[in-house]
C-alpha positions as CSV (number, residue, x, y, z in Angstrom):
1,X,-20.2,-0.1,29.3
2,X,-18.1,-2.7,27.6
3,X,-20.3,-5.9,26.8
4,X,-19.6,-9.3,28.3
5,X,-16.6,-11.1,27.3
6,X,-15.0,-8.1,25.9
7,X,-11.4,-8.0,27.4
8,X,-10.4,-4.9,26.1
9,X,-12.4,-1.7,23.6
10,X,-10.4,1.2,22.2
11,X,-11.8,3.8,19.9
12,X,-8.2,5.0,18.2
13,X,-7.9,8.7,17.6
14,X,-8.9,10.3,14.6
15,X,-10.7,7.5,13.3
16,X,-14.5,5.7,14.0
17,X,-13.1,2.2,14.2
18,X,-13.5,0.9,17.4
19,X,-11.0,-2.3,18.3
20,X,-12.4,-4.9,20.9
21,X,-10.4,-7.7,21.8
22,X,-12.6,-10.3,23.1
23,X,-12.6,-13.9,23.8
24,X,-14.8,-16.5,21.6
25,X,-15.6,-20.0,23.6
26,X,-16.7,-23.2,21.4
27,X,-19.5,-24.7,22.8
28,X,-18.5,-28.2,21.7
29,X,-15.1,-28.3,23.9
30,X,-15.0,-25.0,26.1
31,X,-11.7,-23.7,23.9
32,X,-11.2,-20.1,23.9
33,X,-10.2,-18.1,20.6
34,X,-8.7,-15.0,21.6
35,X,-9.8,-12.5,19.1
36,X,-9.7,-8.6,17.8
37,X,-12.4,-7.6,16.3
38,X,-12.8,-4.2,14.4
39,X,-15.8,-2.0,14.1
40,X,-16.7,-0.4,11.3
41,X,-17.6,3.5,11.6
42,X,-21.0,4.2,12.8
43,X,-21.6,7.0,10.5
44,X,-21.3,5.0,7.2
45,X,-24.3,4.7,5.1
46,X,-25.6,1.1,3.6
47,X,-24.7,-2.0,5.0
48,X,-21.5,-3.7,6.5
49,X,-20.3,-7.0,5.6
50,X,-17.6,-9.4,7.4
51,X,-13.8,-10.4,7.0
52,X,-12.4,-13.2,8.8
53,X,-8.4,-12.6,8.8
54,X,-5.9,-15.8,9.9
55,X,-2.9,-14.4,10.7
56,X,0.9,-15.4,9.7
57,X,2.8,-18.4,11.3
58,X,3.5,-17.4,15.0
59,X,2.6,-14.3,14.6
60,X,-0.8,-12.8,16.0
61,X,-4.3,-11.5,15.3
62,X,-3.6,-8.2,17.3
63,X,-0.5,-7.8,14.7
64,X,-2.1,-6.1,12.3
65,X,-3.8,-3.8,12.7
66,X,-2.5,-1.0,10.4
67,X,-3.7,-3.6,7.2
68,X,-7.0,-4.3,8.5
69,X,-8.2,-0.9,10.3
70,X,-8.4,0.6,6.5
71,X,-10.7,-2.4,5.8
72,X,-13.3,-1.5,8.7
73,X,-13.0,1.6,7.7
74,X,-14.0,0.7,4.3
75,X,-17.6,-1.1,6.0
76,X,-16.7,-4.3,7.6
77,X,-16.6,-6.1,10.8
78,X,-13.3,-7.5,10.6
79,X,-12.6,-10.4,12.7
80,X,-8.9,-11.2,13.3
81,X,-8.7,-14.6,16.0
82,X,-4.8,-15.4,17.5
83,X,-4.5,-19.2,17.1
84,X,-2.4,-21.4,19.1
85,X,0.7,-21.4,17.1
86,X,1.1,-17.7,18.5
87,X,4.4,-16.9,20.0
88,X,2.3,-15.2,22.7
89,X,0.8,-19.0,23.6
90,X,2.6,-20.5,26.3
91,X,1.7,-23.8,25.3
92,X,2.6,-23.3,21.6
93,X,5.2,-26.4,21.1
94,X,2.8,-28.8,22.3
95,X,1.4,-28.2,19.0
96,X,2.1,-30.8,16.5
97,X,2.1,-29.0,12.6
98,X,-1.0,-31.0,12.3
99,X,-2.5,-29.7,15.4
100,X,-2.1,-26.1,14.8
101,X,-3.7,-26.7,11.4
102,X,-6.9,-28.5,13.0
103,X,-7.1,-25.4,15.3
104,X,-6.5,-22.7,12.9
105,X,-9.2,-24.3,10.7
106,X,-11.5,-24.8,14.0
107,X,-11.0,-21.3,15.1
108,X,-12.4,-20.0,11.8
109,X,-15.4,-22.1,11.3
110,X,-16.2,-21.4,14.7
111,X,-16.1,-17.1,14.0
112,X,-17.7,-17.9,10.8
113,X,-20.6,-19.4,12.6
114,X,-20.9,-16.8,15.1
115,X,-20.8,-14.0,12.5
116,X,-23.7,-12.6,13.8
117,X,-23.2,-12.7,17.8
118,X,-19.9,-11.1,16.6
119,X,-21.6,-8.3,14.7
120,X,-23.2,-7.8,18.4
121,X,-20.6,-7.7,20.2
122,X,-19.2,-5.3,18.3
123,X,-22.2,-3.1,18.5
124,X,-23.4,-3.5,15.2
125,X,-26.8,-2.7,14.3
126,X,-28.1,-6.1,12.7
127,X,-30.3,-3.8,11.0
128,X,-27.0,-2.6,9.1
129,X,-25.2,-5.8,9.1
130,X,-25.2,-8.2,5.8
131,X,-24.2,-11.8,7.4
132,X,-23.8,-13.1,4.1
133,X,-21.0,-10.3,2.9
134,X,-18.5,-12.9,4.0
135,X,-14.6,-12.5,2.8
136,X,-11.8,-15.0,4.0
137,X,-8.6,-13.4,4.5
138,X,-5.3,-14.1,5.8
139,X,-1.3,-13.8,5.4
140,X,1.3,-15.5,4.3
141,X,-0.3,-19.2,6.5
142,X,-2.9,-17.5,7.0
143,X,-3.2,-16.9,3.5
144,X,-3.2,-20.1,2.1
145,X,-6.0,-21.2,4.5
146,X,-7.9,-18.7,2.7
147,X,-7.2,-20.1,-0.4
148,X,-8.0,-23.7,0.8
149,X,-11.5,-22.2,1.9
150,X,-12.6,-21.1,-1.5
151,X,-11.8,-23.9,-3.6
152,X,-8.0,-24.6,-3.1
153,X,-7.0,-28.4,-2.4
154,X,-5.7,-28.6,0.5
155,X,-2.8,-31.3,1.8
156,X,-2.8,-31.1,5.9
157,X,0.2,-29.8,7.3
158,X,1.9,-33.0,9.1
159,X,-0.5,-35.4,8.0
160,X,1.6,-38.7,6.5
161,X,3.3,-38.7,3.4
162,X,1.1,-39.3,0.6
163,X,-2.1,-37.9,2.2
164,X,-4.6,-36.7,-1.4
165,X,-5.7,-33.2,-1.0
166,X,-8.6,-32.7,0.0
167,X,-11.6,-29.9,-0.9
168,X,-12.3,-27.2,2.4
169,X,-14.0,-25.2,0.4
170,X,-16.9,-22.6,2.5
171,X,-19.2,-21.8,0.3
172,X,-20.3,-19.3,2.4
173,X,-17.6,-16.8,1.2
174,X,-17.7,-14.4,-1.5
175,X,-14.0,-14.0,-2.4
176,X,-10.6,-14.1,-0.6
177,X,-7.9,-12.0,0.4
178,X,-4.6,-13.5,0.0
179,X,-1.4,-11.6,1.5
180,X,1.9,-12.7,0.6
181,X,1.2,-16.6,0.2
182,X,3.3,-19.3,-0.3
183,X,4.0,-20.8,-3.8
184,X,4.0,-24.7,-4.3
185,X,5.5,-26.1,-1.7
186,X,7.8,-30.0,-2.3
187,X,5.6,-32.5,-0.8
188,X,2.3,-30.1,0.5
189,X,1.5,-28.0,-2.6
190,X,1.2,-28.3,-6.0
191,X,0.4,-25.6,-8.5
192,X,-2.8,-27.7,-9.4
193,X,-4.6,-27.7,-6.3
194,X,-5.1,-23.8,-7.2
195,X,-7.1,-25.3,-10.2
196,X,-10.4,-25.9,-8.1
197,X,-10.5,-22.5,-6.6
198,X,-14.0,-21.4,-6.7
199,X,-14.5,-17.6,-5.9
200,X,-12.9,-14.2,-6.6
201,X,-9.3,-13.5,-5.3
202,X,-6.7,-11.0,-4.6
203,X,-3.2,-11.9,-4.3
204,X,-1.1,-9.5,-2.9
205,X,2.9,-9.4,-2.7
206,X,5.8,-7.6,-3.2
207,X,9.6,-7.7,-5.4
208,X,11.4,-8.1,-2.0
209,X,8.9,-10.8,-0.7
210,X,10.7,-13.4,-0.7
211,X,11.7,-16.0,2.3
212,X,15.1,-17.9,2.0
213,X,15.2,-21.6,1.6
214,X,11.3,-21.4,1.4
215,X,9.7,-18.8,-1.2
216,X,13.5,-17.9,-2.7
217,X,11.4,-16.0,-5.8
218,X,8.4,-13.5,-4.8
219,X,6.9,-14.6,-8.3
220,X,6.4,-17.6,-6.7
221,X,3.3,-15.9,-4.6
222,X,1.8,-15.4,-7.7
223,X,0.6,-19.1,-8.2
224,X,-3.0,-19.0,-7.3
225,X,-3.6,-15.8,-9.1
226,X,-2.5,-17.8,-11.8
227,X,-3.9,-21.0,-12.0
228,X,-7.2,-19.6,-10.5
229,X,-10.0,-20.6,-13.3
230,X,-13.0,-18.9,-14.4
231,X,-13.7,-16.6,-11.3
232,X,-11.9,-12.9,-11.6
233,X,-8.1,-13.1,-10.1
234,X,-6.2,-9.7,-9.1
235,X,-3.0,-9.4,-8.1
236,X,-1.6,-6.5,-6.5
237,X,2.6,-6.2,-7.1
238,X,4.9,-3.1,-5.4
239,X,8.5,-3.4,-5.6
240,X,9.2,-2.5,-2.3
241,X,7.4,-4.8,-0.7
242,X,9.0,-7.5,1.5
243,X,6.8,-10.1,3.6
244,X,5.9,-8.0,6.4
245,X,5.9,-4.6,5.3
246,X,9.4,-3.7,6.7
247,X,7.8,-4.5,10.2
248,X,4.3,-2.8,10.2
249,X,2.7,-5.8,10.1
250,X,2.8,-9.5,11.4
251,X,6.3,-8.8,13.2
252,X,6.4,-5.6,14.3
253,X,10.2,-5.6,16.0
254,X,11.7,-6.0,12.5
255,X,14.2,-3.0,12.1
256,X,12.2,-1.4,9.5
257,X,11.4,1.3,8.1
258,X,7.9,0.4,7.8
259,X,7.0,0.2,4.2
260,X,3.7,3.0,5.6
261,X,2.5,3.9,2.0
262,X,2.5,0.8,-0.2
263,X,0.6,-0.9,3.0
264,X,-2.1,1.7,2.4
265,X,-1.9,1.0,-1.0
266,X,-2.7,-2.6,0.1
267,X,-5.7,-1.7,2.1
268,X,-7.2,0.4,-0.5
269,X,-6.7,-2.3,-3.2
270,X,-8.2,-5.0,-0.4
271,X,-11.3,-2.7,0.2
272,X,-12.7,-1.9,-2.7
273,X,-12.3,-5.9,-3.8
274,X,-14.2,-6.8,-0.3
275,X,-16.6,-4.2,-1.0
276,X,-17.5,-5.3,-4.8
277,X,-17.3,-8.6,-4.4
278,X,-18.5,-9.4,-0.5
279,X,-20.9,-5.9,-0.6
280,X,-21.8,-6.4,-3.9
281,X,-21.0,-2.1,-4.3
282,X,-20.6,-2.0,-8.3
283,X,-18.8,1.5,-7.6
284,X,-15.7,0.0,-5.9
285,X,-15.2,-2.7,-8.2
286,X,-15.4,-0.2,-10.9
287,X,-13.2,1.2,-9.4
288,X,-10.6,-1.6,-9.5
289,X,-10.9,-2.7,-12.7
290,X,-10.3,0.6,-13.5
291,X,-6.9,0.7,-11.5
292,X,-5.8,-2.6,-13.8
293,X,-5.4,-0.4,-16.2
294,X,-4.4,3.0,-14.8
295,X,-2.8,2.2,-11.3
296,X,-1.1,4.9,-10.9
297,X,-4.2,6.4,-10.1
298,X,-3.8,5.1,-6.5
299,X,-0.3,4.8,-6.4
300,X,2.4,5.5,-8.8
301,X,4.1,1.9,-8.5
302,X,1.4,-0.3,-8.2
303,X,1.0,-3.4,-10.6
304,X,-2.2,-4.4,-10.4
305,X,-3.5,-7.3,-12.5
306,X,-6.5,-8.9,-13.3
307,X,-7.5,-12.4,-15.1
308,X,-10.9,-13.9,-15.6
């Protein structure tokens, strides 16, 4: 039996994740957040923590699921919402730049605050579930919300010119997963606003990540991982990389090929930082520190580096 509110459960083959694609309603105003969440396997051992994933600019929460399946895999509820600037929203260009950045940041305090009626739906034992293992996550928009939610200043999109950034932070989570974001951007983003960020990150990007007239150098990704002070920083570089994985994530018409292996590569990196720093597993983030030094041990061209 599905439980209420689930629209849709799937248990893909081969694997123990189970996929439910549910609706979320806020209390305060009756909006719905449609959202897919991903279970972790039932026959892992210890607990399971949480990641909240904001997806890319028009893109959607059920567009990714080949990044964030690995992820549950790895022992997390993963919690990926599809917010109103989705190309699957009728209603989409009623949305001022403004707007969709009040609901994006509404739709993830809301699932923050619901992490453990989540967990339930899901079908998550509370008995195995840690409500505190909290990671932020997103890409490339998405991804600089995650930033702005552990420390990063943030500067409204569309509010007037001349608007001071302004703190976000949730102290609630333990580190942040940041794929492909944006550099500084002329009049929203300075590289000093990554000053204040105030938890663990991982950056993640590649050599053909780079977006004309907007991010014209993939380096320019790189900007939080570093300015990010006295918390650890990784960064996770493979050349083939371009911003949405040759279409396996995010946009999944792009012509391709799908760049298959160095998104697993991703995943695995992503994982074992979720799991050492929201899990607290001192095995997995031996394990990464490890891979700063010898990455080839996961893949032979991964750059993976690490300050703080």
């Amino acid at each position: 039996m599905v439980p209420s509110g689930v629209i849709a459960q799937t248990r893909p083959a081969g694997q123990d994740v189970q996929v439910f694609d549910i609706l979320v309603r806020d209390p305060a105003d009756g909006l719905e957040v449609t959202t897919r969440l991903f279970a972790p396997p039932t026959r892992l051992r210890g607990k399971r923590g949480v990641i909240f994933f904001s997806h890319g600019a028009n893109s959607s929460g059920t567009l990714y699921d080949a990044l964030l399946k690995p992820m549950a895999e790895a022992g997390f509820l993963v919690v990926a919402p599809t917010h109103v600037d989705s190309e699957t929203n009728a209603n989409r260009a009623s949305f001022t730049p403004k707007m969709v950045f009040d609901a994006r940041m509404r739709d993830l305090k809301l699932l923050t605050s619901r992490h453990m009626s989540l967990a339930m739906r899901a079908r998550i034992p509370l008995d195995q579930f840690d409500g505190d293992a909290q990671i932020i996550a997103g890409h490339s928009y998405g991804a600089l919300l995650a930033l702005y939610l552990v420390g990063a200043l943030s500067a409204t999109m569309g509010a007037p010119v001349g608007t001071p950034p302004v703190s976000l932070r949730n102290f609630g989570y333990r580190g942040a997963i940041a794929v492909s974001p944006p550099g500084p951007i002329p009049g929203l983003l300075k590289p000093e606003q990554f000053d204040t960020i105030g938890a663990p990150i991982l950056v993640t990007t590649g050599q053909k990540d780079i977006l004309p007239g907007f991010v014209p150098e993939w380096q320019m990704r790189l900007s939080a991982f570093e300015r990010a002070p006295n918390l650890p920083a990784y960064a996770a570089i493979l050349p083939d990389v371009d911003h949405y994985f040759g279409g396996a994530i995010g946009r999944l018409t792009l012509p391709g090929p799908p760049q298959s292996q160095s998104l697993k590569t991703t995943s695995s990196v992503a994982s074992l930082f979720a799991r050492g720093f929201g899990l607290g597993d001192r095995a997995s983030l031996r394990q990464l520190n490890s891979l700063v030094s010898q990455p080839s041990r996961l893949a032979a061209n991964l750059d993976l580096r690490r300050r703080n």
